[in-house]
XYZ file of C-alpha atoms in Angstrom:
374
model
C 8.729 -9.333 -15.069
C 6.639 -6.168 -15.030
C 8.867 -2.833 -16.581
C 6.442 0.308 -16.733
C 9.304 3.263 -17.498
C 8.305 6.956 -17.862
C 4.326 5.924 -18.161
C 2.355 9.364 -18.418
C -1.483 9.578 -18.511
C -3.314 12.791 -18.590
C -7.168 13.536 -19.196
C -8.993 16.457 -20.611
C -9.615 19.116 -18.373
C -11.295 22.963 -18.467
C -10.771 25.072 -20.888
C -9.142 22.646 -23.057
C -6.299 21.875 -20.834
C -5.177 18.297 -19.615
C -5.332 17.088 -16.083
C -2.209 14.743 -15.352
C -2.520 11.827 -13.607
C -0.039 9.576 -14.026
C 3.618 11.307 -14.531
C 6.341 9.454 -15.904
C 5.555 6.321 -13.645
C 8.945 4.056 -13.365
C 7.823 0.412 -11.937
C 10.045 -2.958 -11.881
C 8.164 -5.374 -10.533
C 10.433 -8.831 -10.651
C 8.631 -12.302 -11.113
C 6.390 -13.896 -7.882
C 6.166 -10.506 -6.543
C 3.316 -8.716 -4.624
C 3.868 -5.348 -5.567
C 1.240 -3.000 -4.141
C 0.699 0.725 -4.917
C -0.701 2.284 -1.947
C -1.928 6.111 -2.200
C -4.975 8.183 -1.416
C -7.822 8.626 -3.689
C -7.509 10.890 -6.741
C -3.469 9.853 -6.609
C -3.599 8.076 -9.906
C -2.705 4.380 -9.021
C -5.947 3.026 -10.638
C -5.160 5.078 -14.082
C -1.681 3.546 -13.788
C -3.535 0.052 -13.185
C -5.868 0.569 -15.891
C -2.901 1.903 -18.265
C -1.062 -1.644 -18.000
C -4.374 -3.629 -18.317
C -4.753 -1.919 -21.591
C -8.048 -0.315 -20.740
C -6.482 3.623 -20.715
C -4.022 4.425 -23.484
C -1.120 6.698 -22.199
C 0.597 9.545 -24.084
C 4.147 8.312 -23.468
C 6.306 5.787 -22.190
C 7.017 2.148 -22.340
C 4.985 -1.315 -20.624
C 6.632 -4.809 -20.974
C 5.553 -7.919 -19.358
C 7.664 -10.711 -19.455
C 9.874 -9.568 -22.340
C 7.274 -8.585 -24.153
C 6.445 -5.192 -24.767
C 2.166 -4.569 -24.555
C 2.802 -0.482 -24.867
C 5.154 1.656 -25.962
C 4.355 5.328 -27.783
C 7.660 5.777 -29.166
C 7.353 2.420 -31.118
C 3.772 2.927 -31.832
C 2.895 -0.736 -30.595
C -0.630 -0.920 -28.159
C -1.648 -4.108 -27.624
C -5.798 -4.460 -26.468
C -6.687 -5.777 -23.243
C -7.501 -8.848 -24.333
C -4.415 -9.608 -26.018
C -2.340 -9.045 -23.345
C -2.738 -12.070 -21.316
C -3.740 -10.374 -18.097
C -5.601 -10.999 -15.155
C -8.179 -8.713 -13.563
C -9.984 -8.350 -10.559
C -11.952 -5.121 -9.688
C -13.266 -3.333 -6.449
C -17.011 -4.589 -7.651
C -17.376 -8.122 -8.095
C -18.866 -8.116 -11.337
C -20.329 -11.784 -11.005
C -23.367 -12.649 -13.587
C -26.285 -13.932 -11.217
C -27.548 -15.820 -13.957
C -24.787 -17.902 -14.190
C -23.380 -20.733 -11.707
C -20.299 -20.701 -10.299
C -18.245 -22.916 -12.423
C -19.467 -21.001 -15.113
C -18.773 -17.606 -13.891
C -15.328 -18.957 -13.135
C -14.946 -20.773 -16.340
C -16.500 -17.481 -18.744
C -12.637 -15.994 -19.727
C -11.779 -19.965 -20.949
C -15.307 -19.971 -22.494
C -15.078 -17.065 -25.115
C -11.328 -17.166 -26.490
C -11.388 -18.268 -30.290
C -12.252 -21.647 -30.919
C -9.102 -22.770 -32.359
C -7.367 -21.695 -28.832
C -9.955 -22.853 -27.005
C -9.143 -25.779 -24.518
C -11.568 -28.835 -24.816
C -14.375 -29.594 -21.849
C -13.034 -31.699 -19.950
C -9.287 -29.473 -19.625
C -12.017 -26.613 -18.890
C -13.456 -28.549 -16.161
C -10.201 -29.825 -14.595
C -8.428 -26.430 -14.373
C -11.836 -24.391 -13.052
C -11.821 -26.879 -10.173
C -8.350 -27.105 -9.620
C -8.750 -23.036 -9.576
C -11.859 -23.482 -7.181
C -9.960 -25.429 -4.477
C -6.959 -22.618 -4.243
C -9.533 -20.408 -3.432
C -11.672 -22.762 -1.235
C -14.875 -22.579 -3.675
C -14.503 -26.380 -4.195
C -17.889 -28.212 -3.626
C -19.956 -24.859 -4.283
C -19.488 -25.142 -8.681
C -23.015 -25.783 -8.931
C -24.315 -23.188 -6.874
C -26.029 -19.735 -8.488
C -23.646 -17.313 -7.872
C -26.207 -14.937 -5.811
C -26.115 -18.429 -3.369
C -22.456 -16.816 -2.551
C -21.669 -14.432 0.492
C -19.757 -11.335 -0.534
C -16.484 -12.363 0.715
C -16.788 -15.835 -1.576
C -18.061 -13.922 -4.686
C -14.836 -12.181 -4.593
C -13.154 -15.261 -4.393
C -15.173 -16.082 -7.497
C -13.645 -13.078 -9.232
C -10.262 -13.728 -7.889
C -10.754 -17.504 -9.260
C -12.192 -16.265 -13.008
C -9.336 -13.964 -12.997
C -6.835 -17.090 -12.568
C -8.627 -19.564 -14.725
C -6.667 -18.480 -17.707
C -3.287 -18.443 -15.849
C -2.625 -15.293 -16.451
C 1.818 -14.221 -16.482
C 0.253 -10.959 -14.194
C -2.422 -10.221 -11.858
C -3.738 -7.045 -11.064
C -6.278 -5.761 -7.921
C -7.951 -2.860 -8.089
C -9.146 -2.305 -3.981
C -10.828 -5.833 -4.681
C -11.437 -5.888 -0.512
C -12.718 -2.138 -0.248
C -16.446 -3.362 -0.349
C -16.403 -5.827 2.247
C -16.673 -5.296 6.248
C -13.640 -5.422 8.242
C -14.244 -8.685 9.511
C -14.293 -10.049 5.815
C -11.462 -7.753 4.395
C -8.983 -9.007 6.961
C -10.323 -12.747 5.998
C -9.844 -12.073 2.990
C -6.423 -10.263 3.011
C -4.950 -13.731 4.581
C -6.414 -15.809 1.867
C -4.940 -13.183 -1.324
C -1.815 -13.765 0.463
C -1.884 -17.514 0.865
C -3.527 -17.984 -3.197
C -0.617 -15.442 -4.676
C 2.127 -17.230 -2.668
C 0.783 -20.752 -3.700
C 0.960 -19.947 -7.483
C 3.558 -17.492 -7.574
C 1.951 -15.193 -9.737
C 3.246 -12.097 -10.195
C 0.747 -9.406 -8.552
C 0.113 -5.513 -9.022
C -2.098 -4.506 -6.440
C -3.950 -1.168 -5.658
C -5.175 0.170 -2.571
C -5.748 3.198 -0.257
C -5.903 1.194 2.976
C -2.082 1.180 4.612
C -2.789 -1.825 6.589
C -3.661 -3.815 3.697
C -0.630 -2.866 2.117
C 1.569 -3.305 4.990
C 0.678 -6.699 5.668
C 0.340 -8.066 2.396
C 2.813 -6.722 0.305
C 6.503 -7.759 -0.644
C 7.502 -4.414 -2.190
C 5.266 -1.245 -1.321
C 5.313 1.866 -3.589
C 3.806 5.005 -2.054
C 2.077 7.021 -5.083
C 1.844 11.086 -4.366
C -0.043 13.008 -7.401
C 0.872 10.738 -10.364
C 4.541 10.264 -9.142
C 6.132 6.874 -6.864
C 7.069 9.107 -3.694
C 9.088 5.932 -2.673
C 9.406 2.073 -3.456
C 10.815 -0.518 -0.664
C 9.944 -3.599 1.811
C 6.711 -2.598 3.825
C 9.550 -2.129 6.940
C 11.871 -0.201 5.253
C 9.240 2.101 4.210
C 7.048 2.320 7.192
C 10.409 2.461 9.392
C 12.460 5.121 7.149
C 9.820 6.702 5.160
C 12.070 9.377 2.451
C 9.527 12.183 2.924
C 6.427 13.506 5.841
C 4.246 12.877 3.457
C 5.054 8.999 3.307
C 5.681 8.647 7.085
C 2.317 10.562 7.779
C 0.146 8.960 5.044
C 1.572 5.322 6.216
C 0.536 5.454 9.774
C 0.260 7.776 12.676
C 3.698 9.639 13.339
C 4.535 12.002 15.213
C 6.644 15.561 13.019
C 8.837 17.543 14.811
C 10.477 20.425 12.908
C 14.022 21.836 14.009
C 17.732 22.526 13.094
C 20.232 19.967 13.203
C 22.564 21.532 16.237
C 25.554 18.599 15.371
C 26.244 15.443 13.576
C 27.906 12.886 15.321
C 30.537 10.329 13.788
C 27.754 7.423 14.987
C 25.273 8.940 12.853
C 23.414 10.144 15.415
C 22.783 13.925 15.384
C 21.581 16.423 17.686
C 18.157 18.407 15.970
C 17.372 21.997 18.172
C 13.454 21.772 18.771
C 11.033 24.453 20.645
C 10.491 21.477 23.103
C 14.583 20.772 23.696
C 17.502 18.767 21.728
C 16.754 15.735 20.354
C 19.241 13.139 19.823
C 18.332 10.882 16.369
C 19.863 8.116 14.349
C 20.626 9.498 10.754
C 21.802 7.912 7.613
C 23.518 9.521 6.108
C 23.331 12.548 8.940
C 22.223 16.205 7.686
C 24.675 19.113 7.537
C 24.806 21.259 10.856
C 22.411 24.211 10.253
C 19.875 22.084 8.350
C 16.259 22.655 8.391
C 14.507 19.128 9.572
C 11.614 17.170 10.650
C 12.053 14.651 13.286
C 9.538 11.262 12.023
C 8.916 8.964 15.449
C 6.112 6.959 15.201
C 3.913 6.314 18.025
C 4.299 2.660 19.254
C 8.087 3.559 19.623
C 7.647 6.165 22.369
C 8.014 5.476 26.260
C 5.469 6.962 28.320
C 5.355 7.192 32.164
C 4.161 8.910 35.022
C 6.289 11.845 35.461
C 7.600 10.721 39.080
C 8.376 7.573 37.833
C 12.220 6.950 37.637
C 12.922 6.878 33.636
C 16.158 7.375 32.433
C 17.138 7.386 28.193
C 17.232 10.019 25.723
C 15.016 12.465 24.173
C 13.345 12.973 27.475
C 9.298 15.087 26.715
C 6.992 16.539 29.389
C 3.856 17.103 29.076
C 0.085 16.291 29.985
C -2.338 13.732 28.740
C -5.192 15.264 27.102
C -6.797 12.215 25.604
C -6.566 8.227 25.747
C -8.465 6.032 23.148
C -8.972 1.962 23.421
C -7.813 -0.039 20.250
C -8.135 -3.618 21.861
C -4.181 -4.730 22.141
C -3.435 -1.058 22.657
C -4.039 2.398 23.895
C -3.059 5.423 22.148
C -2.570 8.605 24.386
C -2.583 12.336 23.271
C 0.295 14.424 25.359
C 0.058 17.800 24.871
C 3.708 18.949 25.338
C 4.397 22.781 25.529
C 2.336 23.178 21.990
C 3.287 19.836 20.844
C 0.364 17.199 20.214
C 2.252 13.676 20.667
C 0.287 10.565 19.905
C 2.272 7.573 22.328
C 1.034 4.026 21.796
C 1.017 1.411 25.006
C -0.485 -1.775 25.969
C -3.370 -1.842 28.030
C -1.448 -2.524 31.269
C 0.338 0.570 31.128
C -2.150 2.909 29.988
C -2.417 6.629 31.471
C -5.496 8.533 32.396
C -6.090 11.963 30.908
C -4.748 14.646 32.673
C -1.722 13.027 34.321
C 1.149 14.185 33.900
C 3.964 11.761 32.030
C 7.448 11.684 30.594
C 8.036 10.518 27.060
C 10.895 9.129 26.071
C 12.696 7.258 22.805
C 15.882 6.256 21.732
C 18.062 7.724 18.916
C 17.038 4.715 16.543
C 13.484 4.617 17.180
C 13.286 8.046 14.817
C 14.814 9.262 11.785
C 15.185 12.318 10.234
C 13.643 14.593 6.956
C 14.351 17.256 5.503
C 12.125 20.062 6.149
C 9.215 20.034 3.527
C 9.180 23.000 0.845
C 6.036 24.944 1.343
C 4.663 23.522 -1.947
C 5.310 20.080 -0.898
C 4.381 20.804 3.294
C-alpha cells in the first residue's frame, strides 16, 4: 500500500554542510496495517513522516501510495500535501476554539473545491458517522475548549478521518497526555484503526506504545530502519544491542562463543562462567558476542534454595524497585549489574544473596558491537 524506497532527507548544517536525517529509508507497509516507527528523539522518524505527508521535500528516492506514486526525484514528480489524499494527526491537537466540534471535525470536507465538495447533508452524515467511531457522538455541538484533552485528540483523530483518507499518519499524537489518558487512548487508536482498516504510519519514542499497538514495528537508528518485524519477533530477537536495549530493559553480556552445538544452542565463554544460548543460525567458534536476556525471563532465588537449570549466576541483591504486578531486582554478580524481573510474591530483599538462572531459549545471541556502533 505504502512503498517509501531509498527516501533521503538532509538539512543545512554549519559551514555550509548538510545534516542527514533520513538515509535511504526502505518502508513496505501492506494495506490495513499499523506500521509504527519507534526511535529516540533526533532519529529522524518525524522527517521521514513529514517527507510522505508532503510537508519536507527529500533529495532522493521514491514514495507511492496505493499505486500511485506522490514523490519520486528521479522522475521529477512531487505531489503537495494536499493533493495527496492523506490523513494527519499531530503531537499538538491543533483544534480551533472558536469552532464547535462538528465543525472542527467537518473543516478538511469544508474547504476542498466546490465542484468536489460533498453536499450538507453527505457532510453531516459522514462527520457523525466519524464522531461515533471515536465516541464523540452527542458532543457535535459542543465548543471544542468544552472537550478534555484526551477527547480533543479524538477530535483530531476524527477530522483526520472525515475525508477517508487511503493512509493515516501519527506523529506522537498521545505524547501530551498523562499516562492514565495515553494508555486510554492507546486502546481506543487500536480499536478505531482496526474498525476501518485504514492503513496507519505511526511515530513514536515510547516502546510500550509501540509494542502494544503495532502490527509491524520498525526500529529507526540515525536516519536508517535498524530492523522491521512483529512487536515479538523484535522485542524477543532484536538483530542488534542497540534494538534489544532501546526496546526494553535487557540485560548484555559480552563473550566468545566456546562451541556451537548441532541444536543450535552454543556455549558463549563469559568473565562470570559459560553460558549455554539458543542461536539461529549459531556463531562460528571464536566469535566475539553479546549475550541479549531480558529481565522478566530470568529465575531468581535464594541461594540455598534447591534450583537446578542452566546458566546458573551468583550474586547479591543491591536494589529492588515496586512496579505494581512486578518487582525488578538489581544483582550485582562479580562486576555484572543484572536487572531480574518477579512477581510480588517472590520478591527478594536487598542484600540477600540469590541464584539466577535461564534457559538456553530465553536469550539469544549478537554479535559484538563495533566500537563505532557500541
Amino acid at each position: 500500500m505504502l512503498h517509501v524506497t531509498s527516501l533521503v532527507k538532509s538539512y543545512p548544517g554549519r559551514g555550509g554542510r548538510t545534516t542527514p536525517a533520513v538515509r535511504g529509508v526502505d518502508l513496505d507497509v501492506p494495506p490495513g496495517c499499523l506500521y509504527t516507527i519507534l526511535g529516540p528523539s533526533g532519529c529522524g522518524k518525524t522527517t521521514l513522516l513529514r517527507c510522505v505527508a508532503g510537508l519536507e521535500r527529500p533529495e532522493a528516492g521514491e514514495i507511492e501510495v496505493g499505486g500511485r506514486v506522490l514523490f519520486s526525484a528521479e522522475r521529477g514528480v512531487d505531489l503537495s500535501a494536499d493533493e495527496r489524499g492523506i490523513g494527519m494527526v499531530f503531537q499538538s491537537y491543533a483544534i480551533w476554539p472558536h469552532m464547535s466540534v462538528f465543525d472542527n471535525a467537518a473543516f478538511p470536507l469544508a474547504v476542498v473545491p466546490r465542484r468536489r465538495r460533498l453536499g450538507r447533508r453527505a457532510i453531516r452524515e459522514r462527520v457523525e458517522r466519524v464522531l461515533g467511531i471515536v465516541r464523540l457522538d452527542g458532543l457535535a455541538d459542543r465548543p471544542a475548549t468544552d472537550l478534555s484533552g484526551g477527547q480533543q485528540q479524538r477530535l483530531a483523530l476524527a477530522r483526520a478521518l472525515v475525508p477517508e483518507p487511503r493512509l493515516l499518519l501519527l506523529d506522537e499524537p498521545l505524547s501530551n497526555l498523562d499516562a492514565r489518558l495515553r494508555e486510554e487512548l492507546r486502546f481506543e487508536l487500536e480499536r478505531v484503526q482496526g474498525e476501518l482498516a485504514v492503513t496507519t504510519l505511526y511515530v513514536t519514542h515510547d516502546q510500550e506504545e509501540a509494542l502494544a499497538i503495532s502490527d509491524v514495528v520498525a526500529v529507526m537508528r540515525d536516519g536508517r530502519i535498524e530492523q522491521t518485524g512483529t512487536p515479538v519477533g523484535v522485542y524477543e530477537r532484536p538483530a542488534s544491542a542497540f534494538v534489544a536495549d532501546f526496546l526494553g530493559a535487557a540485560n548484555l553480556i559480552g563473550g566468545r562463543v566456546a562451541e556451537s552445538a548441532g541444536n543450535g544452542v552454543c556455549s558463549v565463554m563469559t568473565p562470570h562462567g559459560t553460558l549455554r544460548v539458543r542461536a539461529t543460525p549459531p556463531p562460528a567458534a571464536g566469535a566475539e558476542v553479546v549475550l541479549v536476556v531480558r529481565p522478566e525471563r530470568i529465575v531468581v532465588a535464594r541461594e540455598d534454595a534447591a534450583l537446578n537449570g542452566d546458566n546458573r549466576l551468583e550474586g547479591v541483591v543491591q536494589a529492588s524497585a515496586f512496579l505494581g504486578g512486578a518487582v525488578d531486582h538489581l544483582v550485582e554478580v562479580d562486576g555484572l549489574r543484572v536487572r531480574a524481573r518477579t512477581d510480588p510474591a517472590r520478591a527478594v530483599a536487598p542484600g540477600t544473596r540469590v541464584v539466577l538462572t535461564f534457559a538456553p531459549e530465553a536469550g539469544t545471541v549478537l554479535p559484538a558491537p563495533a566500537a563505532a556502533d557500541a
